[in-house]
XYZ file of C-alpha atoms in Angstrom:
206
model
C 15.159 28.677 58.521
C 18.528 27.863 56.748
C 16.977 24.226 55.918
C 13.978 25.907 54.171
C 15.867 28.230 52.303
C 18.524 25.662 51.004
C 15.738 23.334 50.066
C 13.881 26.218 48.296
C 17.144 26.937 46.089
C 17.472 23.256 45.374
C 13.726 23.006 43.876
C 14.441 25.950 42.045
C 17.334 24.560 40.502
C 15.722 21.268 39.774
C 12.711 22.793 37.989
C 15.162 24.772 36.010
C 16.995 22.065 34.994
C 13.973 20.064 34.034
C 12.705 23.117 32.264
C 15.874 23.756 30.174
C 16.663 20.091 29.122
C 16.392 19.527 25.304
C 15.405 16.127 23.814
C 19.279 16.194 22.659
C 20.131 16.445 26.550
C 17.787 13.727 27.441
C 19.004 11.070 24.955
C 22.567 11.724 25.547
C 22.254 10.884 29.208
C 20.046 7.731 27.935
C 18.559 6.831 24.867
C 16.115 4.366 25.878
C 12.735 4.556 27.592
C 9.929 1.990 28.640
C 7.013 4.726 28.385
C 5.078 5.150 25.197
C 6.266 8.383 23.189
C 2.743 10.021 22.212
C 3.009 12.933 19.848
C -0.265 15.004 19.524
C 1.001 17.756 17.280
C 3.525 19.636 15.052
C 3.866 23.356 15.667
C 3.179 25.262 12.691
C 4.899 27.012 10.741
C 7.877 24.256 10.629
C 11.204 26.423 10.759
C 13.533 23.664 10.627
C 16.128 23.390 7.820
C 18.298 20.629 6.107
C 17.603 16.861 5.835
C 16.059 14.859 8.806
C 13.501 11.849 9.864
C 10.389 13.879 11.003
C 7.691 12.243 13.053
C 4.328 14.289 13.959
C 1.014 14.397 13.979
C -1.135 16.770 12.180
C -4.781 17.342 10.614
C -5.929 14.101 12.586
C -2.937 12.176 10.573
C 0.129 10.688 12.078
C 3.219 10.925 9.793
C 6.826 9.639 9.319
C 8.807 10.789 6.404
C 12.510 11.590 5.502
C 12.607 14.962 4.081
C 14.751 17.991 3.336
C 13.346 21.301 4.497
C 15.722 23.431 2.667
C 14.984 21.896 -0.444
C 11.671 20.582 0.204
C 12.853 17.020 -1.130
C 11.635 13.819 0.153
C 14.180 11.486 0.736
C 14.511 7.643 0.878
C 12.897 6.003 3.663
C 13.634 2.708 4.703
C 11.671 0.271 7.011
C 13.199 -2.718 8.362
C 11.729 -5.839 10.077
C 11.298 -9.397 9.786
C 7.709 -8.574 9.662
C 6.119 -5.009 9.096
C 2.126 -5.187 9.921
C -0.467 -2.607 9.047
C -4.015 -2.189 10.114
C -6.460 -0.624 8.275
C -5.527 0.711 4.643
C -2.368 1.793 3.383
C -2.034 4.327 0.413
C 1.293 4.677 -1.419
C 2.732 7.546 -3.242
C -0.367 9.726 -2.892
C -3.050 6.986 -3.907
C -6.904 8.015 -3.502
C -8.540 6.293 -1.039
C -11.418 4.086 -2.391
C -12.689 3.211 1.485
C -12.363 -0.373 1.065
C -9.033 -1.605 -0.724
C -6.299 -2.494 1.872
C -3.334 -1.669 -0.390
C -3.521 0.954 -2.645
C -0.590 2.068 -4.917
C -0.502 5.217 -7.456
C 2.207 5.044 -10.142
C 2.558 1.493 -10.537
C 4.674 -1.331 -8.747
C 7.947 -3.493 -9.616
C 8.087 -6.923 -8.101
C 11.282 -9.145 -7.797
C 9.202 -12.143 -6.867
C 5.888 -13.321 -6.929
C 2.555 -11.919 -5.845
C 0.775 -14.262 -3.686
C -3.031 -13.382 -2.938
C -5.353 -15.437 -1.213
C -8.843 -14.247 -1.131
C -12.035 -16.348 -0.521
C -14.227 -16.477 -4.051
C -17.423 -17.963 -3.773
C -18.225 -18.567 -7.422
C -17.101 -18.525 -11.051
C -18.775 -15.111 -12.065
C -16.345 -12.390 -10.940
C -18.709 -9.644 -11.683
C -21.057 -11.363 -9.051
C -18.324 -12.841 -6.399
C -15.501 -10.437 -6.862
C -11.857 -11.419 -8.063
C -8.400 -11.853 -6.614
C -6.898 -9.291 -9.100
C -8.405 -6.407 -11.248
C -7.194 -4.147 -13.683
C -8.446 -0.618 -14.102
C -7.834 2.673 -15.970
C -9.435 6.036 -14.958
C -10.181 6.864 -19.209
C -12.462 3.700 -19.424
C -15.254 2.357 -17.500
C -14.446 -1.445 -17.540
C -11.551 -3.719 -16.513
C -9.952 -6.903 -16.406
C -10.193 -9.413 -13.875
C -8.323 -12.580 -12.739
C -9.248 -14.941 -10.361
C -9.200 -18.623 -9.151
C -12.288 -19.969 -9.527
C -14.011 -23.337 -8.412
C -13.370 -26.955 -9.430
C -9.542 -26.115 -10.082
C -10.145 -23.251 -12.632
C -8.522 -20.005 -13.578
C -10.731 -16.937 -14.643
C -9.892 -14.125 -16.750
C -12.829 -11.818 -17.617
C -13.045 -8.312 -19.708
C -16.216 -6.138 -18.143
C -17.830 -3.295 -18.694
C -18.837 -0.938 -15.664
C -22.443 -2.802 -15.717
C -21.865 -6.248 -17.148
C -19.509 -9.038 -18.200
C -19.571 -7.597 -21.860
C -16.305 -6.849 -22.322
C -13.912 -7.852 -25.000
C -10.758 -10.244 -24.205
C -7.889 -9.568 -26.955
C -5.183 -11.813 -27.057
C -1.871 -10.456 -28.932
C -3.988 -7.632 -30.511
C -0.724 -6.106 -32.030
C 0.449 -9.865 -33.195
C 2.140 -12.896 -32.153
C 1.166 -16.177 -31.681
C -1.280 -18.074 -29.247
C -0.747 -21.446 -27.689
C -3.047 -23.661 -26.061
C -1.485 -26.874 -24.378
C 1.759 -25.879 -25.802
C 4.637 -23.435 -25.028
C 6.065 -23.411 -28.702
C 2.853 -22.316 -31.096
C 3.902 -22.286 -34.756
C 0.391 -20.664 -35.952
C -1.284 -17.701 -35.142
C -3.521 -20.033 -32.800
C -1.901 -23.435 -32.052
C -3.728 -25.911 -30.129
C -2.145 -29.313 -28.781
C -3.400 -32.478 -26.748
C -7.184 -31.950 -28.344
C -9.442 -30.446 -30.402
C -12.060 -27.525 -30.065
C -15.339 -28.596 -28.380
C -18.679 -26.602 -28.773
C -21.372 -26.305 -26.206
C -24.995 -25.252 -26.973
C -27.569 -25.203 -29.729
C -26.771 -26.482 -33.403
C -26.611 -22.778 -34.129
C -23.918 -22.149 -31.573
C -21.548 -25.061 -33.049
C -19.743 -22.830 -35.662
C -15.955 -22.892 -36.232
């Protein structure tokens, strides 16, 4: 009987200690695990205060944020690694999801090195076959497309919402344009050859 009583007390102590453990207590005794950590929600309302790193799951969306609950201000967040891999689409700075583009950025981006884009394009018509880089403005219906075409060609095409009939403007506010030269001395300077025309006799105008 005494053994049963002692065993019951031991079980009670173990259960009490287990239920009373906090995350701080667990990580103090050992801060690594081989198990998957799965978060299924975030209790609302959130009553935390001060700055910190938050990891949660809410409204069918997982989130990782550096945030100050007292001042309601987002703080810098650094993701570090030799390679950072994502799947699906990535939206930055509250970009509106277009349901297709892999990386969507709202507010612009600044690069200190080259932007490398490798996408298969099947033809020299960017409206039919797509392009590598497209520039849009929500106030207008068209845009500017740039791409690498067939036969070692580079494509720059202005377009409207329905056809390749946009106007391409070079230095519309002034300046010089050089073809075959890095030092144009006229509004348009062509070096290394003349101007060729292709079409009917009525199209061959200068």
